[in-house]
XYZ file of C-alpha atoms in Angstrom:
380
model
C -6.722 -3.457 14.403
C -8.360 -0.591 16.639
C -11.601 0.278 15.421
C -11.201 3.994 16.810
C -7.711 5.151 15.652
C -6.441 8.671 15.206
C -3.556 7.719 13.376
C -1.064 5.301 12.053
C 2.685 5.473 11.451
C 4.935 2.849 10.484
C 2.993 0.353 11.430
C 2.178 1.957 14.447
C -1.542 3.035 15.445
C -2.214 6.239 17.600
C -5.960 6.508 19.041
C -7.404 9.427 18.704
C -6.008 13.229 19.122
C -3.462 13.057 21.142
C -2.183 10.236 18.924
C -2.311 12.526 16.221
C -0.217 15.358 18.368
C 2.646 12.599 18.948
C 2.781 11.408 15.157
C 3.161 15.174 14.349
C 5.819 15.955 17.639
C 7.483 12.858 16.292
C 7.505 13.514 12.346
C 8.668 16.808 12.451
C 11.621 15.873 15.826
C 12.815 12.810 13.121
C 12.737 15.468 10.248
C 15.858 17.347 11.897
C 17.595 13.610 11.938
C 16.881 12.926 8.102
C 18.273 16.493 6.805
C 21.215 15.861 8.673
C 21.499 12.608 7.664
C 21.189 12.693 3.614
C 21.109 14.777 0.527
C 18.708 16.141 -1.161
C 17.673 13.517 -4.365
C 18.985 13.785 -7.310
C 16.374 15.376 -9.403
C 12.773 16.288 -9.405
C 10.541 13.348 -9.891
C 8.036 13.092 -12.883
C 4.928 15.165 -11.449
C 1.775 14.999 -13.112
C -0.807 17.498 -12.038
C -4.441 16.214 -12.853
C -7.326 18.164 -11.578
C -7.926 17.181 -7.441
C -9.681 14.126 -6.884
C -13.687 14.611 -7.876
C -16.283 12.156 -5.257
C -17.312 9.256 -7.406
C -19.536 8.154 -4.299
C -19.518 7.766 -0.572
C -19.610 5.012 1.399
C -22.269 4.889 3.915
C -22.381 1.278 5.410
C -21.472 1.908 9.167
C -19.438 -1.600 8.529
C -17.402 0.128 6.291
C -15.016 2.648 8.324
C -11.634 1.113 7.970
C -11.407 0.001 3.986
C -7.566 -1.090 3.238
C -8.016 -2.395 -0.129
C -10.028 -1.437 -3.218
C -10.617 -2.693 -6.578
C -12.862 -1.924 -9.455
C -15.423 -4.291 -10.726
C -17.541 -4.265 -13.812
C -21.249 -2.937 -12.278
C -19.250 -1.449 -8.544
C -16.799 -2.179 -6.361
C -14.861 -5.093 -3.967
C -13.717 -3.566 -0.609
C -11.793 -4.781 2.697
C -11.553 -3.633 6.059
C -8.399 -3.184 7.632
C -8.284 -6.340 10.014
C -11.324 -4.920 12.085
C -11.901 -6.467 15.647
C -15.516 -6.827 15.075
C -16.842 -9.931 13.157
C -19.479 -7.913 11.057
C -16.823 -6.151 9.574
C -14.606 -9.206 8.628
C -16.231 -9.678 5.109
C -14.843 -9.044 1.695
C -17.618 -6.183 0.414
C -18.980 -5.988 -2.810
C -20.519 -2.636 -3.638
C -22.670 -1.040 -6.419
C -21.402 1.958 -8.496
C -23.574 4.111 -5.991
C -21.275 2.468 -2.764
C -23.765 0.649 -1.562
C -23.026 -2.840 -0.043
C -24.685 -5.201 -2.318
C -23.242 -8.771 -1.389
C -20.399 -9.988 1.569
C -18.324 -12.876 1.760
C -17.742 -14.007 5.010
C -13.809 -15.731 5.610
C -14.253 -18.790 6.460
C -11.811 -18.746 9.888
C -10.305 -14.958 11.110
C -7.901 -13.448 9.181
C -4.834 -11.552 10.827
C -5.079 -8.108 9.159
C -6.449 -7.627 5.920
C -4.234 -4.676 3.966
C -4.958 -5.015 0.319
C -6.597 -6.484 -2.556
C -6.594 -7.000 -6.287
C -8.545 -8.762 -9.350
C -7.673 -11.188 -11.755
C -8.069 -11.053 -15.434
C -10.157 -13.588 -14.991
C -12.405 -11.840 -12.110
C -10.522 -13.912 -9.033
C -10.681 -11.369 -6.312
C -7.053 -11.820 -4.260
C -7.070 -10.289 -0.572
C -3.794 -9.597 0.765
C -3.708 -10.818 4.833
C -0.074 -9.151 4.979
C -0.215 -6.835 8.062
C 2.084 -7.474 10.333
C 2.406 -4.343 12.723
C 4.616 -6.453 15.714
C 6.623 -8.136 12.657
C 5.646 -11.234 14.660
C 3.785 -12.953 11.735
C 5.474 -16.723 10.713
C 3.224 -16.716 8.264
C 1.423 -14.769 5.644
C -1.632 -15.292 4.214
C -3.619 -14.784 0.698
C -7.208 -15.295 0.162
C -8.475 -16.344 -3.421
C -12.231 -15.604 -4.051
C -13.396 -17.743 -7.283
C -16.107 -14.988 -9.361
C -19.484 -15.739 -7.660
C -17.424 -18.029 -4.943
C -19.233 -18.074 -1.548
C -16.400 -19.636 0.230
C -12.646 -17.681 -0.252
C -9.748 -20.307 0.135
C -6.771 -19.294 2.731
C -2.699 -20.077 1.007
C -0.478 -19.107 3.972
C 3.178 -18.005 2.911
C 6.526 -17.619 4.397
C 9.144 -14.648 4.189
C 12.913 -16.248 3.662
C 14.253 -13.104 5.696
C 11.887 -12.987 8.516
C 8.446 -11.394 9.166
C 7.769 -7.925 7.386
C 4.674 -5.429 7.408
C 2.873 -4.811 4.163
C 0.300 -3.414 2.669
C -0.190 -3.513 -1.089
C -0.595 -6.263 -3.551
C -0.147 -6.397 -7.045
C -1.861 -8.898 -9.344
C 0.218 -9.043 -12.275
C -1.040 -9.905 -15.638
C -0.508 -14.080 -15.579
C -2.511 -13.819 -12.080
C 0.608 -14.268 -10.285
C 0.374 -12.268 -7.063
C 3.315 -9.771 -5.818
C 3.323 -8.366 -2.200
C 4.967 -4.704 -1.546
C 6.710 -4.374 2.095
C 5.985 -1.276 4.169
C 8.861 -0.174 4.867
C 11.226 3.318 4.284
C 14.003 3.463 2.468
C 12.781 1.082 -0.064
C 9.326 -1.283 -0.073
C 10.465 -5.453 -0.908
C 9.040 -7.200 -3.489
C 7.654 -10.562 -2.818
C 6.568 -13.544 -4.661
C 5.259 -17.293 -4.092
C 8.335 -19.926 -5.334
C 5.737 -22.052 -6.271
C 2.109 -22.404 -6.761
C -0.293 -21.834 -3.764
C -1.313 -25.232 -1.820
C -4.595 -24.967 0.601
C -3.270 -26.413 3.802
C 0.719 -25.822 3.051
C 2.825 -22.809 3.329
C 4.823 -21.925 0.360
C 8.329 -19.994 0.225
C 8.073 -16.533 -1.052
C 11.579 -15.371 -2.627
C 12.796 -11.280 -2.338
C 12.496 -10.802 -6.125
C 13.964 -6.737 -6.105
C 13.400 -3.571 -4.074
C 11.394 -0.336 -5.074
C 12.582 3.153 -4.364
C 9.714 5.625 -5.019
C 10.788 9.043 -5.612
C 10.295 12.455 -2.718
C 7.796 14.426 -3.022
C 6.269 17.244 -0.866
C 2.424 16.352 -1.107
C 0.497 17.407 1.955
C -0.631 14.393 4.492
C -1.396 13.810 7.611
C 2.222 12.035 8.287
C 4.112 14.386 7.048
C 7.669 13.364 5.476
C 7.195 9.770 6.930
C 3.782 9.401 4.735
C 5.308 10.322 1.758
C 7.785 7.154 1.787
C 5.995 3.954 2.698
C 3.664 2.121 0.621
C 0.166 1.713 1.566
C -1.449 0.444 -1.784
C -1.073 -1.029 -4.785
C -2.735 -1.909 -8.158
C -2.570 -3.233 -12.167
C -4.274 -1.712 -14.623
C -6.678 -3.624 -16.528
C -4.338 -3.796 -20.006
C -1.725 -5.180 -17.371
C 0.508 -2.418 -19.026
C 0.599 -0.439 -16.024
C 1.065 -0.466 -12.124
C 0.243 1.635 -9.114
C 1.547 2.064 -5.937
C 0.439 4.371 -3.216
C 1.423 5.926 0.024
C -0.007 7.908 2.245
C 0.702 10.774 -0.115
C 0.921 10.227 -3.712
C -0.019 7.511 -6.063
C 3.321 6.105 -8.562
C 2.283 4.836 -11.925
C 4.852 2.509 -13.481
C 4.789 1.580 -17.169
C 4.704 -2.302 -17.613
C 5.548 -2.906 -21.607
C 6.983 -6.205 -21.444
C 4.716 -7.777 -18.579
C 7.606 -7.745 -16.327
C 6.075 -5.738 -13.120
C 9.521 -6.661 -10.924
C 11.544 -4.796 -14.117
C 9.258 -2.095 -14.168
C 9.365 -1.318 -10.550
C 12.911 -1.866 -9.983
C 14.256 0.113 -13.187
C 11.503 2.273 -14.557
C 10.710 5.766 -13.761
C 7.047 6.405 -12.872
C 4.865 9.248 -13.059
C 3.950 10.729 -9.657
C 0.305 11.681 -9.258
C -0.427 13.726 -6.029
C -3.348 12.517 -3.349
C -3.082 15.158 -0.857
C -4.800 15.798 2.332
C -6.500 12.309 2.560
C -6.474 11.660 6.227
C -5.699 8.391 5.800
C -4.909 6.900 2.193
C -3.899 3.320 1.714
C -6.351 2.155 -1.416
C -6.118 2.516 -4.789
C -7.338 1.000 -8.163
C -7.851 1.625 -11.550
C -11.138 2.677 -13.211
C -12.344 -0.069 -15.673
C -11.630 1.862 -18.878
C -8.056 2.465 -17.202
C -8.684 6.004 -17.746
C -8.634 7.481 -13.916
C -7.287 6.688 -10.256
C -9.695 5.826 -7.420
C -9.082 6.347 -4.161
C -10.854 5.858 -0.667
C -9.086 6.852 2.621
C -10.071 4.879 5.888
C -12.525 6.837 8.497
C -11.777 5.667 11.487
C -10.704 8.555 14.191
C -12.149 11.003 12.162
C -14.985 13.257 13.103
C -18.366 11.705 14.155
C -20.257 11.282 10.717
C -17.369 11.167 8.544
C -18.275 8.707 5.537
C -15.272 7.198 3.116
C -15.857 8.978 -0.422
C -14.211 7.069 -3.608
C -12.253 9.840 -5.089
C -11.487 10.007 -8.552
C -8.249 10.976 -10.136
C -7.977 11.522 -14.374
C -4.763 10.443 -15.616
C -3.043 12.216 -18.027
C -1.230 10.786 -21.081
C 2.315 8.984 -20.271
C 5.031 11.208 -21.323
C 7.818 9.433 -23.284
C 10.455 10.902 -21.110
C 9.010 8.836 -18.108
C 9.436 5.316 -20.236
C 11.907 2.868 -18.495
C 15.749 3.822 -18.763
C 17.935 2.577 -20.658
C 21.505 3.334 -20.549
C 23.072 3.816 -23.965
C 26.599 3.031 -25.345
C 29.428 5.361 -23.827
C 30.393 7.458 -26.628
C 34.211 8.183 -25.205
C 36.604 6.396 -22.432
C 35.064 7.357 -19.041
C 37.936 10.380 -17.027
C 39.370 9.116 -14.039
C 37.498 11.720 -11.784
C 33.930 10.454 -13.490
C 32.351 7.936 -10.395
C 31.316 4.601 -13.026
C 27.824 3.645 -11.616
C 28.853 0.973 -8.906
C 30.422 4.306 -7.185
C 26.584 5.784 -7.450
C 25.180 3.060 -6.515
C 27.075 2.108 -3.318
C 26.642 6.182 -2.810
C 23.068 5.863 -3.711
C 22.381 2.624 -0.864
C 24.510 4.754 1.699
C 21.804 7.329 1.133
C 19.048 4.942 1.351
C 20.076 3.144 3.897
C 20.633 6.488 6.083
C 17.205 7.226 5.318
C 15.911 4.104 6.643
C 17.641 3.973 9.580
C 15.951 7.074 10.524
C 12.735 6.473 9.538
C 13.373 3.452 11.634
C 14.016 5.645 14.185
C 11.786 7.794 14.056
C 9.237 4.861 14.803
C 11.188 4.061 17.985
C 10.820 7.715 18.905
C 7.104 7.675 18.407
C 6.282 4.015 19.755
C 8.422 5.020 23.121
C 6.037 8.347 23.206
C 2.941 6.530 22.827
C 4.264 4.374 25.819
C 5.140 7.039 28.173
C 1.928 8.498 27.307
C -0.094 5.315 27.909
C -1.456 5.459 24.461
C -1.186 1.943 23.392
C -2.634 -0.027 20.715
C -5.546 -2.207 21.605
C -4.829 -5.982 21.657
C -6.334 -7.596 18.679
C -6.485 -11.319 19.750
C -3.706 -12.214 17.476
C-alpha cells in the first residue's frame, strides 16, 4: 500500500489532493448514474443516535499511520497497518490503554495487505491478509497469533469464484473466522471448508451475502463510502456483530450464534461515524458497552495522529430483532407481488446499484490514469 495516500475508493488509492478532487469529481458524476438507475429503499433504516464519538486516546507511534484493523484487549489494544511498504511498520501492535506501543510481533515472511483483525474467546489474535486491490490474489491469507506467541502462523485460502477485495473479519463465537468482501451492492460472506493447515491452502465456500441499509452520514467518499465494508467485529458475549464502512458502523443481533443468519436476515441498528477521513476499524469495548473506532492518517495534514474514538451504544430496540415472517392470515389477491416477485425486484435493484458503483470505479481509475496519478507499486 502507499504510505502517503489522499484517498481510497473501491479499492482504489488516490495520493494526495488532487486524488481527493477526482474521488469527489467522480462520486458525485456516478451519483447522477445511481438516481437514474434505482429507487429509493424501501424504508428508513434503524438509526441510533449516540452522542459523537469522545477520544479514548491518540496514537502517537510515527509507525502507526495506516491502522486497518483494531481490537480490544484486556489492559490496551492489538493494531495493524494497512499492508505498509516499509518493514518497521509490518508488525502486529500491541498497545496500552494510553496508545502507546507496548510490544510488536514481527510476521515471519511479508504479508500482502493486512485489512483487518479480530480476537478469540480464547485471546488468539486473527489478522485478516485479505486485500486484494488488482483482484489478482490466488490466494488469501490468515494469520493466527497464539496469546503471548512470538511467532504468528500464515493459513493461505482460496475463493471458489475467483479473487475478491476485503476488508473485515469476523471471529465468530466457536473461533471460526468469517471474511466480509468489499464490494457494493452487497459484501460476500466467506468461510474456510475445513480446518486451517500451515503449508496448504484450504477452500473457502460463499456462505450468504449482506446488504447493509442507506444512509446519508457525512464522509469523505460520499455515497460510495456509505456502501462498502471496511470493518468488522464480535462482541465479546458473541451475541452481537459489527460491520463498518466508511460511514456508519451496523450492529447485528446474534441470539442463536449463527453470525451468517444474523447478517443475511436480521435487521441491524445503524450507528453513525461521520466525518472520519478515513474509517475502516472497529471493535467492541471489553464490557461490550461502546464502539471504538480509529481512522487511518495517512494523506492527512502533517502532524495528524490516529485518535481511538469512542461510541456508547444504546439499548437494542425490540423492533430491530431478526424478522420473522408470520402466518398469512387470508389468501394472498392476485395483484399482491408474493415475495419471490420482491425479491427478483429487490436483486434487479441491487444489482443496478452495483453495476454502477462498479462503474463508477472505472470512471475514477481511468481519471487517475489520464491524470498520471497512479498507485505506487507495492512489490506484490
Amino acid at each position: 500500500m502507499d504510505g502517503h495516500t489522499g484517498g481510497r475508493l473501491m479499492g482504489i488509492r488516490l495520493r494526495g489532493p488532487a486524488g481527493r478532487r477526482w474521488v469527489t469529481a467522480g462520486a458525485a458524476l456516478a451519483a447522477v448514474i445511481i438516481v437514474g438507475a434505482a429507487p429509493a429503499a424501501a424504508g428508513p433504516p434503524t438509526v441510533l443516535s449516540p452522542a459523537a464519538g469522545t477520544p479514548a486516546c491518540q496514537v502517537r507511534d510515527g509507525r502507526l499511520n495506516e491502522i486497518s484493523g483494531m481490537a480490544a484487549t484486556g489492559d490496551g489494544f492489538v493494531v495493524v497497518n494497512d499492508g505498509a511498504d516499509e518493514e518497521a511498520r509490518r508488525r502486529i501492535f500491541f498497545l496500552d490503554a494510553d496508545c502507546a506501543v507496548v510490544r510488536t510481533v514481527r510476521y515471519p515472511s511479508r504479508p500482502r495487505d493486512t485489512e483487518d483483525l479480530g480476537v478469540g474467546a480464547d485471546g488468539t489474535v486473527w489478522v485478516a491478509d485479505v486485500g486484494d486491490n488488482d483482484r489478482s490474489r490466488r490466494t488469501v491469507a490468515l494469520w493466527r497469533l497464539r496469546p503471548g506467541g512470538k511467532r504468528p502462523v500464515l493459513y493461505r485460502l482460496a475463493y471458489p469464484d475467483g479473487p475478491h477485495d476485503a476488508e473485515a473479519l469476523l471471529v465468530a463465537g466457536d473461533g471460526r473466522p468469517l471474511i466480509v468482501t468489499k464490494q457494493g451492492g452487497g459484501a460476500g460472506l466467506y468461510r474456510p471448508t475445513a480446518a486451517l493447515r500451515p503449508g496448504a491452502t484450504v477452500p473457502l465456500a460463499r456462505v450468504g451475502q449482506v446488504r447493509l441499509p442507506s444512509t446519508r452520514t457525512r464522509n469523505p467518499f460520499f455515497f460510495v463510502g456509505r456502501s462498502v465494508v471496511t470493518g468488522g467485529a464480535t462482541a465479546p458475549d458473541g451475541r452481537r456483530v459489527v460491520l463498518r464502512t466508511y460511514a456508519d458502523a451496523f450492529e447485528f443481533d446474534v441470539p442463536d450464534g449463527d453470525v451468517v443468519a444474523a447478517l443475511t436476515t436480521g435487521t441491524p441498528r445503524v450507528v453513525p461515524l461521520p466525518d472520519e477521513p478515513q474509517g475502516e476499524s472497529v471493535t467492541y469495548s471489553r464490557d461490550g458497552r461502546s464502539l471504538l473506532t480509529v481512522s487511518e492518517t495517512a494523506g492527512q495534514p502533517p502532524g495528524t495522529r490516529p485518535t481511538i474514538l469512542r461510541y456508547a451504544l444504546a439499548p437494542a430496540p425490540a423492533s430491530t430483532r431478526p424478522r420473522t415472517d408470520p402466518a398469512p392470515a387470508a389468501p394472498r389477491s392476485a395483484d399482491v407481488p408474493d415475495r419471490a416477485d420482491r425479491a427478483g425486484r429487490g436483486g434487479a435493484m441491487s444489482a443496478a446499484v452495483g453495476a454502477a458503483v462498479a462503474a463508477l470505479a472505472l470512471l475514477v481509475l481511468g481519471m487517475v490514469t489520464a491524470r498520471g496519478v497512479g498507485r505506487q507499486d507495492r512489490g506484490k
